[in-house]
PDB file of N, CA and C in Angstrom:
ATOM      1  N   MET A  25      98.565 112.621  82.104  1.00 81.00           N
ATOM      2  CA  MET A  25      99.837 111.910  82.087  1.00 81.00           C
ATOM      3  C   MET A  25     100.527 112.126  83.433  1.00 81.00           C
ATOM      4  N   LYS A  26     100.954 111.051  84.040  1.00 90.00           N
ATOM      5  CA  LYS A  26     101.647 111.122  85.320  1.00 90.00           C
ATOM      6  C   LYS A  26     103.148 111.115  85.097  1.00 90.00           C
ATOM      7  N   LEU A  27     103.835 111.820  85.973  1.00 92.00           N
ATOM      8  CA  LEU A  27     105.289 111.792  85.934  1.00 92.00           C
ATOM      9  C   LEU A  27     105.780 110.497  86.556  1.00 92.00           C
ATOM     10  N   LYS A  28     106.789 109.929  85.958  1.00 95.00           N
ATOM     11  CA  LYS A  28     107.380 108.709  86.505  1.00 95.00           C
ATOM     12  C   LYS A  28     108.293 109.072  87.667  1.00 95.00           C
ATOM     13  N   GLU A  29     108.583 108.076  88.502  1.00 94.00           N
ATOM     14  CA  GLU A  29     109.360 108.329  89.706  1.00 94.00           C
ATOM     15  C   GLU A  29     110.741 108.900  89.378  1.00 94.00           C
ATOM     16  N   HIS A  30     111.366 108.424  88.314  1.00 96.00           N
ATOM     17  CA  HIS A  30     112.705 108.954  87.999  1.00 96.00           C
ATOM     18  C   HIS A  30     112.639 110.414  87.563  1.00 96.00           C
ATOM     19  N   HIS A  31     111.514 110.826  86.979  1.00 97.00           N
ATOM     20  CA  HIS A  31     111.345 112.244  86.639  1.00 97.00           C
ATOM     21  C   HIS A  31     111.202 113.084  87.914  1.00 97.00           C
ATOM     22  N   LEU A  32     110.425 112.578  88.862  1.00 97.00           N
ATOM     23  CA  LEU A  32     110.254 113.282  90.135  1.00 97.00           C
ATOM     24  C   LEU A  32     111.581 113.398  90.877  1.00 97.00           C
ATOM     25  N   GLU A  33     112.411 112.367  90.782  1.00 97.00           N
ATOM     26  CA  GLU A  33     113.730 112.414  91.416  1.00 97.00           C
ATOM     27  C   GLU A  33     114.614 113.479  90.770  1.00 97.00           C
ATOM     28  N   LYS A  34     114.540 113.592  89.449  1.00 98.00           N
ATOM     29  CA  LYS A  34     115.326 114.623  88.752  1.00 98.00           C
ATOM     30  C   LYS A  34     114.835 116.025  89.121  1.00 98.00           C
ATOM     31  N   ILE A  35     113.532 116.186  89.221  1.00 98.00           N
ATOM     32  CA  ILE A  35     112.964 117.479  89.623  1.00 98.00           C
ATOM     33  C   ILE A  35     113.419 117.819  91.039  1.00 98.00           C
ATOM     34  N   THR A  36     113.386 116.831  91.922  1.00 98.00           N
ATOM     35  CA  THR A  36     113.822 117.030  93.304  1.00 98.00           C
ATOM     36  C   THR A  36     115.273 117.483  93.355  1.00 98.00           C
ATOM     37  N   THR A  37     116.123 116.808  92.609  1.00 98.00           N
ATOM     38  CA  THR A  37     117.541 117.169  92.575  1.00 98.00           C
ATOM     39  C   THR A  37     117.730 118.582  92.057  1.00 98.00           C
ATOM     40  N   SER A  38     117.019 118.933  91.004  1.00 98.00           N
ATOM     41  CA  SER A  38     117.122 120.276  90.432  1.00 98.00           C
ATOM     42  C   SER A  38     116.653 121.334  91.425  1.00 98.00           C
ATOM     43  N   CYS A  39     115.555 121.067  92.107  1.00 98.00           N
ATOM     44  CA  CYS A  39     115.039 122.035  93.083  1.00 98.00           C
ATOM     45  C   CYS A  39     116.022 122.255  94.227  1.00 98.00           C
ATOM     46  N   PHE A  40     116.617 121.185  94.730  1.00 98.00           N
ATOM     47  CA  PHE A  40     117.617 121.354  95.789  1.00 98.00           C
ATOM     48  C   PHE A  40     118.822 122.138  95.263  1.00 98.00           C
ATOM     49  N   ASP A  41     119.228 121.869  94.026  1.00 98.00           N
ATOM     50  CA  ASP A  41     120.342 122.627  93.431  1.00 98.00           C
ATOM     51  C   ASP A  41     120.005 124.105  93.340  1.00 98.00           C
ATOM     52  N   TRP A  42     118.794 124.428  92.898  1.00 98.00           N
ATOM     53  CA  TRP A  42     118.383 125.833  92.781  1.00 98.00           C
ATOM     54  C   TRP A  42     118.275 126.495  94.147  1.00 98.00           C
ATOM     55  N   LEU A  43     117.806 125.743  95.117  1.00 97.00           N
ATOM     56  CA  LEU A  43     117.642 126.294  96.460  1.00 97.00           C
ATOM     57  C   LEU A  43     118.990 126.591  97.124  1.00 97.00           C
ATOM     58  N   ILE A  44     119.937 125.712  96.930  1.00 96.00           N
ATOM     59  CA  ILE A  44     121.232 125.837  97.590  1.00 96.00           C
ATOM     60  C   ILE A  44     122.194 126.735  96.813  1.00 96.00           C
ATOM     61  N   GLY A  45     122.076 126.733  95.491  1.00 96.00           N
ATOM     62  CA  GLY A  45     123.019 127.455  94.641  1.00 96.00           C
ATOM     63  C   GLY A  45     122.785 128.956  94.614  1.00 96.00           C
ATOM     64  N   GLU A  46     123.622 129.612  93.862  1.00 95.00           N
ATOM     65  CA  GLU A  46     123.542 131.068  93.682  1.00 95.00           C
ATOM     66  C   GLU A  46     122.536 131.376  92.571  1.00 95.00           C
ATOM     67  N   HIS A  47     121.287 131.455  92.959  1.00 96.00           N
ATOM     68  CA  HIS A  47     120.213 131.737  92.002  1.00 96.00           C
ATOM     69  C   HIS A  47     119.338 132.849  92.549  1.00 96.00           C
ATOM     70  N   LYS A  48     118.543 133.420  91.684  1.00 97.00           N
ATOM     71  CA  LYS A  48     117.641 134.498  92.107  1.00 97.00           C
ATOM     72  C   LYS A  48     116.587 133.960  93.064  1.00 97.00           C
ATOM     73  N   VAL A  49     116.042 134.877  93.855  1.00 96.00           N
ATOM     74  CA  VAL A  49     115.118 134.486  94.910  1.00 96.00           C
ATOM     75  C   VAL A  49     113.859 133.821  94.355  1.00 96.00           C
ATOM     76  N   ALA A  50     113.413 134.188  93.171  1.00 97.00           N
ATOM     77  CA  ALA A  50     112.212 133.565  92.603  1.00 97.00           C
ATOM     78  C   ALA A  50     112.435 132.070  92.378  1.00 97.00           C
ATOM     79  N   ALA A  51     113.590 131.707  91.858  1.00 97.00           N
ATOM     80  CA  ALA A  51     113.900 130.285  91.645  1.00 97.00           C
ATOM     81  C   ALA A  51     113.949 129.552  92.984  1.00 97.00           C
ATOM     82  N   LYS A  52     114.509 130.195  93.984  1.00 98.00           N
ATOM     83  CA  LYS A  52     114.593 129.584  95.314  1.00 98.00           C
ATOM     84  C   LYS A  52     113.195 129.423  95.921  1.00 98.00           C
ATOM     85  N   ALA A  53     112.362 130.436  95.769  1.00 98.00           N
ATOM     86  CA  ALA A  53     111.007 130.383  96.333  1.00 98.00           C
ATOM     87  C   ALA A  53     110.179 129.280  95.678  1.00 98.00           C
ATOM     88  N   TYR A  54     110.225 129.200  94.353  1.00 98.00           N
ATOM     89  CA  TYR A  54     109.479 128.140  93.674  1.00 98.00           C
ATOM     90  C   TYR A  54     110.039 126.765  94.013  1.00 98.00           C
ATOM     91  N   SER A  55     111.339 126.683  94.226  1.00 98.00           N
ATOM     92  CA  SER A  55     111.952 125.417  94.626  1.00 98.00           C
ATOM     93  C   SER A  55     111.472 124.986  96.003  1.00 98.00           C
ATOM     94  N   MET A  56     111.366 125.937  96.916  1.00 98.00           N
ATOM     95  CA  MET A  56     110.857 125.616  98.258  1.00 98.00           C
ATOM     96  C   MET A  56     109.460 125.017  98.169  1.00 98.00           C
ATOM     97  N   THR A  57     108.601 125.657  97.411  1.00 98.00           N
ATOM     98  CA  THR A  57     107.228 125.190  97.272  1.00 98.00           C
ATOM     99  C   THR A  57     107.182 123.826  96.590  1.00 98.00           C
ATOM    100  N   SER A  58     107.951 123.672  95.538  1.00 98.00           N
ATOM    101  CA  SER A  58     107.973 122.395  94.819  1.00 98.00           C
ATOM    102  C   SER A  58     108.468 121.273  95.714  1.00 98.00           C
ATOM    103  N   LEU A  59     109.528 121.543  96.466  1.00 98.00           N
ATOM    104  CA  LEU A  59     110.068 120.521  97.360  1.00 98.00           C
ATOM    105  C   LEU A  59     109.072 120.172  98.461  1.00 98.00           C
ATOM    106  N   TYR A  60     108.388 121.175  98.984  1.00 98.00           N
ATOM    107  CA  TYR A  60     107.365 120.886  99.990  1.00 98.00           C
ATOM    108  C   TYR A  60     106.321 119.922  99.415  1.00 98.00           C
ATOM    109  N   LEU A  61     105.847 120.198  98.218  1.00 97.00           N
ATOM    110  CA  LEU A  61     104.839 119.348  97.587  1.00 97.00           C
ATOM    111  C   LEU A  61     105.395 117.963  97.258  1.00 97.00           C
ATOM    112  N   LEU A  62     106.634 117.897  96.831  1.00 98.00           N
ATOM    113  CA  LEU A  62     107.263 116.598  96.552  1.00 98.00           C
ATOM    114  C   LEU A  62     107.445 115.781  97.828  1.00 98.00           C
ATOM    115  N   GLY A  63     107.407 116.437  98.970  1.00 97.00           N
ATOM    116  CA  GLY A  63     107.489 115.736 100.247  1.00 97.00           C
ATOM    117  C   GLY A  63     106.329 114.777 100.474  1.00 97.00           C
ATOM    118  N   ASP A  64     105.228 114.944  99.749  1.00 95.00           N
ATOM    119  CA  ASP A  64     104.129 113.981  99.826  1.00 95.00           C
ATOM    120  C   ASP A  64     104.539 112.639  99.224  1.00 95.00           C
ATOM    121  N   LYS A  65     105.424 112.687  98.254  1.00 95.00           N
ATOM    122  CA  LYS A  65     105.877 111.467  97.562  1.00 95.00           C
ATOM    123  C   LYS A  65     107.121 110.866  98.219  1.00 95.00           C
ATOM    124  N   PHE A  66     108.058 111.722  98.632  1.00 96.00           N
ATOM    125  CA  PHE A  66     109.318 111.263  99.204  1.00 96.00           C
ATOM    126  C   PHE A  66     109.435 111.784 100.636  1.00 96.00           C
ATOM    127  N   GLU A  67     109.373 110.888 101.610  1.00 94.00           N
ATOM    128  CA  GLU A  67     109.354 111.282 103.020  1.00 94.00           C
ATOM    129  C   GLU A  67     110.611 112.019 103.469  1.00 94.00           C
ATOM    130  N   TRP A  68     111.737 111.755 102.850  1.00 97.00           N
ATOM    131  CA  TRP A  68     113.007 112.341 103.287  1.00 97.00           C
ATOM    132  C   TRP A  68     113.141 113.811 102.923  1.00 97.00           C
ATOM    133  N   ILE A  69     112.310 114.322 102.027  1.00 98.00           N
ATOM    134  CA  ILE A  69     112.489 115.688 101.523  1.00 98.00           C
ATOM    135  C   ILE A  69     112.220 116.745 102.593  1.00 98.00           C
ATOM    136  N   ARG A  70     111.116 116.648 103.284  1.00 97.00           N
ATOM    137  CA  ARG A  70     110.752 117.721 104.221  1.00 97.00           C
ATOM    138  C   ARG A  70     111.759 117.921 105.352  1.00 97.00           C
ATOM    139  N   PRO A  71     112.286 116.861 105.967  1.00 97.00           N
ATOM    140  CA  PRO A  71     113.328 117.110 106.978  1.00 97.00           C
ATOM    141  C   PRO A  71     114.563 117.805 106.398  1.00 97.00           C
ATOM    142  N   GLU A  72     114.957 117.427 105.199  1.00 98.00           N
ATOM    143  CA  GLU A  72     116.100 118.075 104.545  1.00 98.00           C
ATOM    144  C   GLU A  72     115.782 119.525 104.210  1.00 98.00           C
ATOM    145  N   LEU A  73     114.589 119.752 103.687  1.00 98.00           N
ATOM    146  CA  LEU A  73     114.162 121.109 103.337  1.00 98.00           C
ATOM    147  C   LEU A  73     114.141 121.989 104.578  1.00 98.00           C
ATOM    148  N   ARG A  74     113.593 121.472 105.668  1.00 98.00           N
ATOM    149  CA  ARG A  74     113.543 122.234 106.924  1.00 98.00           C
ATOM    150  C   ARG A  74     114.951 122.621 107.367  1.00 98.00           C
ATOM    151  N   MET A  75     115.871 121.669 107.327  1.00 98.00           N
ATOM    152  CA  MET A  75     117.236 121.929 107.754  1.00 98.00           C
ATOM    153  C   MET A  75     117.884 123.028 106.906  1.00 98.00           C
ATOM    154  N   ILE A  76     117.722 122.945 105.609  1.00 98.00           N
ATOM    155  CA  ILE A  76     118.311 123.940 104.706  1.00 98.00           C
ATOM    156  C   ILE A  76     117.709 125.314 104.952  1.00 98.00           C
ATOM    157  N   LEU A  77     116.398 125.384 105.082  1.00 98.00           N
ATOM    158  CA  LEU A  77     115.741 126.676 105.297  1.00 98.00           C
ATOM    159  C   LEU A  77     116.162 127.298 106.622  1.00 98.00           C
ATOM    160  N   GLU A  78     116.257 126.482 107.656  1.00 97.00           N
ATOM    161  CA  GLU A  78     116.675 127.010 108.958  1.00 97.00           C
ATOM    162  C   GLU A  78     118.129 127.484 108.933  1.00 97.00           C
ATOM    163  N   GLN A  79     118.994 126.754 108.235  1.00 97.00           N
ATOM    164  CA  GLN A  79     120.406 127.136 108.157  1.00 97.00           C
ATOM    165  C   GLN A  79     120.621 128.404 107.346  1.00 97.00           C
ATOM    166  N   ASN A  80     119.857 128.581 106.278  1.00 96.00           N
ATOM    167  CA  ASN A  80     120.082 129.700 105.364  1.00 96.00           C
ATOM    168  C   ASN A  80     119.167 130.896 105.614  1.00 96.00           C
ATOM    169  N   TYR A  81     118.276 130.790 106.591  1.00 96.00           N
ATOM    170  CA  TYR A  81     117.280 131.830 106.825  1.00 96.00           C
ATOM    171  C   TYR A  81     117.916 133.195 107.058  1.00 96.00           C
ATOM    172  N   SER A  82     118.906 133.258 107.907  1.00 96.00           N
ATOM    173  CA  SER A  82     119.498 134.555 108.265  1.00 96.00           C
ATOM    174  C   SER A  82     120.236 135.203 107.096  1.00 96.00           C
ATOM    175  N   LEU A  83     120.605 134.417 106.100  1.00 94.00           N
ATOM    176  CA  LEU A  83     121.342 134.946 104.949  1.00 94.00           C
ATOM    177  C   LEU A  83     120.428 135.396 103.811  1.00 94.00           C
ATOM    178  N   GLY A  84     119.156 135.046 103.894  1.00 95.00           N
ATOM    179  CA  GLY A  84     118.244 135.292 102.782  1.00 95.00           C
ATOM    180  C   GLY A  84     117.689 136.700 102.736  1.00 95.00           C
ATOM    181  N   SER A  85     117.166 137.044 101.572  1.00 96.00           N
ATOM    182  CA  SER A  85     116.498 138.334 101.387  1.00 96.00           C
ATOM    183  C   SER A  85     115.140 138.294 102.084  1.00 96.00           C
ATOM    184  N   ALA A  86     114.450 139.422 102.081  1.00 97.00           N
ATOM    185  CA  ALA A  86     113.126 139.487 102.693  1.00 97.00           C
ATOM    186  C   ALA A  86     112.164 138.512 102.010  1.00 97.00           C
ATOM    187  N   ALA A  87     112.233 138.420 100.702  1.00 97.00           N
ATOM    188  CA  ALA A  87     111.362 137.506  99.962  1.00 97.00           C
ATOM    189  C   ALA A  87     111.689 136.052 100.293  1.00 97.00           C
ATOM    190  N   TYR A  88     112.973 135.739 100.390  1.00 97.00           N
ATOM    191  CA  TYR A  88     113.406 134.385 100.753  1.00 97.00           C
ATOM    192  C   TYR A  88     112.869 134.040 102.143  1.00 97.00           C
ATOM    193  N   LYS A  89     113.029 134.966 103.081  1.00 98.00           N
ATOM    194  CA  LYS A  89     112.585 134.727 104.458  1.00 98.00           C
ATOM    195  C   LYS A  89     111.074 134.542 104.525  1.00 98.00           C
ATOM    196  N   ALA A  90     110.335 135.316 103.749  1.00 98.00           N
ATOM    197  CA  ALA A  90     108.878 135.203 103.751  1.00 98.00           C
ATOM    198  C   ALA A  90     108.434 133.827 103.266  1.00 98.00           C
ATOM    199  N   ARG A  91     109.011 133.372 102.173  1.00 98.00           N
ATOM    200  CA  ARG A  91     108.636 132.043 101.661  1.00 98.00           C
ATOM    201  C   ARG A  91     109.130 130.950 102.603  1.00 98.00           C
ATOM    202  N   ALA A  92     110.312 131.118 103.162  1.00 98.00           N
ATOM    203  CA  ALA A  92     110.843 130.126 104.094  1.00 98.00           C
ATOM    204  C   ALA A  92     109.920 129.998 105.315  1.00 98.00           C
ATOM    205  N   ARG A  93     109.457 131.132 105.856  1.00 98.00           N
ATOM    206  CA  ARG A  93     108.529 131.093 106.993  1.00 98.00           C
ATOM    207  C   ARG A  93     107.257 130.340 106.628  1.00 98.00           C
ATOM    208  N   GLN A  94     106.753 130.606 105.445  1.00 98.00           N
ATOM    209  CA  GLN A  94     105.527 129.952 104.983  1.00 98.00           C
ATOM    210  C   GLN A  94     105.732 128.438 104.880  1.00 98.00           C
ATOM    211  N   ILE A  95     106.816 128.026 104.281  1.00 98.00           N
ATOM    212  CA  ILE A  95     107.079 126.596 104.095  1.00 98.00           C
ATOM    213  C   ILE A  95     107.370 125.920 105.431  1.00 98.00           C
ATOM    214  N   LEU A  96     108.137 126.573 106.295  1.00 98.00           N
ATOM    215  CA  LEU A  96     108.416 125.995 107.616  1.00 98.00           C
ATOM    216  C   LEU A  96     107.127 125.824 108.418  1.00 98.00           C
ATOM    217  N   ALA A  97     106.211 126.767 108.301  1.00 97.00           N
ATOM    218  CA  ALA A  97     104.919 126.653 108.991  1.00 97.00           C
ATOM    219  C   ALA A  97     104.122 125.468 108.438  1.00 97.00           C
ATOM    220  N   LEU A  98     104.136 125.296 107.135  1.00 97.00           N
ATOM    221  CA  LEU A  98     103.429 124.161 106.527  1.00 97.00           C
ATOM    222  C   LEU A  98     104.032 122.835 106.969  1.00 97.00           C
ATOM    223  N   ILE A  99     105.348 122.776 107.036  1.00 97.00           N
ATOM    224  CA  ILE A  99     106.023 121.548 107.477  1.00 97.00           C
ATOM    225  C   ILE A  99     105.652 121.250 108.922  1.00 97.00           C
ATOM    226  N   SER A 100     105.672 122.259 109.775  1.00 95.00           N
ATOM    227  CA  SER A 100     105.312 122.062 111.184  1.00 95.00           C
ATOM    228  C   SER A 100     103.872 121.578 111.332  1.00 95.00           C
ATOM    229  N   LYS A 101     102.976 122.194 110.572  1.00 93.00           N
ATOM    230  CA  LYS A 101     101.565 121.806 110.612  1.00 93.00           C
ATOM    231  C   LYS A 101     101.398 120.361 110.160  1.00 93.00           C
ATOM    232  N   LYS A 102     102.092 119.987 109.091  1.00 87.00           N
ATOM    233  CA  LYS A 102     102.012 118.619 108.567  1.00 87.00           C
ATOM    234  C   LYS A 102     102.539 117.620 109.593  1.00 87.00           C
ATOM    235  N   ASN A 103     103.646 117.972 110.258  1.00 85.00           N
ATOM    236  CA  ASN A 103     104.225 117.096 111.274  1.00 85.00           C
ATOM    237  C   ASN A 103     103.269 116.900 112.450  1.00 85.00           C
ATOM    238  N   LYS A 104     102.611 117.969 112.887  1.00 82.00           N
ATOM    239  CA  LYS A 104     101.650 117.877 113.988  1.00 82.00           C
ATOM    240  C   LYS A 104     100.482 116.982 113.618  1.00 82.00           C
ATOM    241  N   ASN A 105      99.980 117.132 112.387  1.00 82.00           N
ATOM    242  CA  ASN A 105      98.860 116.312 111.931  1.00 82.00           C
ATOM    243  C   ASN A 105      99.249 114.836 111.848  1.00 82.00           C
ATOM    244  N   GLN A 106     100.470 114.564 111.418  1.00 79.00           N
ATOM    245  CA  GLN A 106     100.929 113.184 111.317  1.00 79.00           C
ATOM    246  C   GLN A 106     101.080 112.562 112.699  1.00 79.00           C
ATOM    247  N   LYS A 107     101.523 113.331 113.681  1.00 77.00           N
ATOM    248  CA  LYS A 107     101.667 112.816 115.045  1.00 77.00           C
ATOM    249  C   LYS A 107     100.319 112.493 115.650  1.00 77.00           C
ATOM    250  N   ARG A 108      99.309 113.315 115.358  1.00 77.00           N
ATOM    251  CA  ARG A 108      97.958 113.062 115.863  1.00 77.00           C
ATOM    252  C   ARG A 108      97.375 111.771 115.298  1.00 77.00           C
ATOM    253  N   GLU A 109      97.663 111.529 114.020  1.00 76.00           N
ATOM    254  CA  GLU A 109      97.130 110.357 113.349  1.00 76.00           C
ATOM    255  C   GLU A 109      97.803 109.075 113.819  1.00 76.00           C
ATOM    256  N   ALA A 110      99.025 109.172 114.296  1.00 66.00           N
ATOM    257  CA  ALA A 110      99.783 107.987 114.701  1.00 66.00           C
ATOM    258  C   ALA A 110      99.362 107.430 116.029  1.00 66.00           C
TER     259      ALA A 110
END
């Protein structure tokens, strides 16, 4: 069973809410990963995710920073691959 686009939009909204809001680091980490993966479907997500991670990096815990570094590296790698293909 595939998720419909409106379900993916609701998941995206929830993940951004969890990432930005006052939630435990596990919820934020899973939101980062989910949003990165949803970036395959919605092109606007990864630039927004990158901006949020870069802005909040210095305020995060060690676990937050570790996941943020991982996701930022994946975004950079994806961007480089897309530029090569273009």
